[in-house]
Coordinates of C-alpha atoms in Angstrom, one line a residue:
M1 CA 12.4 -23.7 22.0
T2 CA 11.7 -22.7 18.4
R3 CA 12.3 -19.2 17.1
I4 CA 12.8 -17.6 13.8
E5 CA 16.5 -17.2 13.3
H6 CA 16.2 -14.8 10.4
L7 CA 14.0 -13.9 7.4
A8 CA 15.5 -13.4 3.9
M9 CA 14.4 -11.5 0.8
Y10 CA 15.9 -11.0 -2.7
V11 CA 16.1 -7.4 -3.7
E12 CA 17.2 -5.7 -6.9
D13 CA 19.3 -3.0 -5.3
L14 CA 21.1 -4.5 -2.4
E15 CA 22.7 -1.3 -1.1
K16 CA 19.5 0.7 -1.3
A17 CA 17.7 -2.0 0.6
R18 CA 20.5 -2.1 3.2
D19 CA 20.5 1.7 3.6
F20 CA 16.7 1.8 4.0
F21 CA 16.9 -0.4 7.2
V22 CA 20.0 1.2 8.5
N23 CA 18.9 4.8 8.0
Y24 CA 15.2 4.6 9.0
F25 CA 15.3 1.8 11.6
G26 CA 18.8 2.1 13.1
A27 CA 19.7 -1.4 12.1
A28 CA 23.2 -2.7 12.1
C29 CA 24.7 -4.4 9.0
N30 CA 27.5 -6.8 8.5
D31 CA 30.2 -6.3 5.9
G32 CA 28.4 -8.3 3.3
Y33 CA 29.1 -11.6 1.6
H34 CA 29.9 -12.3 -2.1
N35 CA 30.2 -15.6 -3.8
P36 CA 32.2 -14.7 -7.0
K37 CA 31.3 -18.1 -8.6
T38 CA 27.5 -17.5 -8.5
D39 CA 27.6 -13.7 -8.1
F40 CA 25.3 -14.1 -5.1
R41 CA 25.6 -11.2 -2.6
S42 CA 24.0 -10.6 0.7
Y43 CA 23.9 -8.5 3.9
F44 CA 22.6 -9.5 7.3
I45 CA 20.6 -6.6 8.8
S46 CA 20.4 -6.9 12.6
F47 CA 17.8 -5.1 14.7
E48 CA 17.7 -4.4 18.4
G49 CA 16.6 -7.5 20.2
G50 CA 18.3 -9.9 17.9
T51 CA 16.0 -10.1 14.9
R52 CA 17.8 -10.4 11.6
L53 CA 16.9 -9.9 8.0
E54 CA 19.1 -11.2 5.2
L55 CA 19.0 -9.1 2.1
M56 CA 20.1 -11.0 -1.0
N57 CA 20.9 -10.3 -4.6
K58 CA 21.8 -12.5 -7.6
P59 CA 21.6 -11.4 -11.2
T60 CA 19.7 -14.6 -12.3
V61 CA 16.8 -14.1 -9.9
E62 CA 13.6 -13.1 -11.6
I63 CA 12.1 -9.7 -10.6
N64 CA 8.7 -10.1 -9.1
H65 CA 6.4 -7.2 -9.9
R66 CA 3.9 -8.2 -7.2
K67 CA 0.6 -6.8 -6.2
R68 CA 0.0 -5.8 -2.6
E69 CA -2.7 -8.4 -1.8
V70 CA -1.4 -11.8 -2.8
T71 CA -0.7 -15.0 -0.9
G72 CA 2.7 -15.5 0.8
Y73 CA 4.8 -13.1 2.9
I74 CA 3.3 -9.7 2.5
H75 CA 5.1 -7.3 4.9
V76 CA 7.8 -6.8 7.5
A77 CA 6.6 -5.3 10.7
L78 CA 9.1 -3.4 12.8
S79 CA 8.4 -2.1 16.3
V80 CA 9.9 1.4 17.0
G81 CA 8.8 1.6 20.7
S82 CA 6.1 4.2 20.9
R83 CA 3.2 5.9 19.1
K84 CA 5.3 9.1 18.9
K85 CA 8.1 7.3 17.1
V86 CA 5.6 5.7 14.7
D87 CA 4.2 9.2 13.9
E88 CA 7.7 10.7 13.5
L89 CA 9.1 7.9 11.3
T90 CA 6.0 7.9 9.2
A91 CA 6.2 11.6 8.7
R92 CA 9.9 11.3 7.8
L93 CA 9.3 8.6 5.3
R94 CA 6.5 10.6 3.7
T95 CA 8.8 13.7 3.4
D96 CA 11.4 11.5 1.8
G97 CA 9.0 10.4 -0.9
Y98 CA 7.8 7.0 0.3
E99 CA 4.1 6.2 -0.2
I100 CA 2.2 5.8 3.1
V101 CA -0.3 3.0 2.5
S102 CA -2.1 3.5 5.8
G103 CA -2.0 5.2 9.1
P104 CA -0.8 6.0 11.5
R105 CA -3.9 4.5 13.1
I106 CA -5.2 2.1 15.6
T107 CA -6.2 -1.1 13.9
G108 CA -9.3 -3.2 14.6
D109 CA -7.2 -5.5 16.7
G110 CA -5.7 -2.7 18.8
Y111 CA -2.3 -2.2 17.1
Y112 CA -1.0 1.3 16.6
E113 CA 0.7 1.3 13.2
S114 CA 1.4 2.7 9.8
C115 CA 2.3 1.0 6.6
V116 CA 4.7 2.4 4.1
E117 CA 5.6 1.1 0.6
G118 CA 9.4 1.1 1.0
F119 CA 12.2 0.2 -1.4
E120 CA 11.1 -1.8 -4.5
G121 CA 7.4 -1.8 -3.4
N122 CA 8.0 -3.9 -0.3
L123 CA 5.5 -3.1 2.5
I124 CA 7.0 -2.1 5.8
E125 CA 4.7 -1.9 8.8
I126 CA 5.8 0.4 11.6
T127 CA 4.3 -0.4 15.0
E128 CA 4.7 1.0 18.5

């Protein structure tokens, strides 16, 4: 059996990124890792069901001021369990100043979702 063990992303503000997933999605976080020789730092964010996201920071990593529609990984989709929870979390994120890119809505392929521009311009899709 093949499965994705975790996904990883470099971020500018490691703590802000960590707090986003912990505060809005109820994720758990490890104590973090720091390699003093390279100044690499990371947190593993764990979601219900075992999915993990590694958030990483290193001063020498180039900042990518990306556009929304480019090739490569484009968003992280997180299921919150119901349409009501999609609506509530989307409203909470809007109130907290995050840009809602789309939704909540039913997509052409039948998903109920919204998409928010989260920390550092990263797109977060919220599904039922």
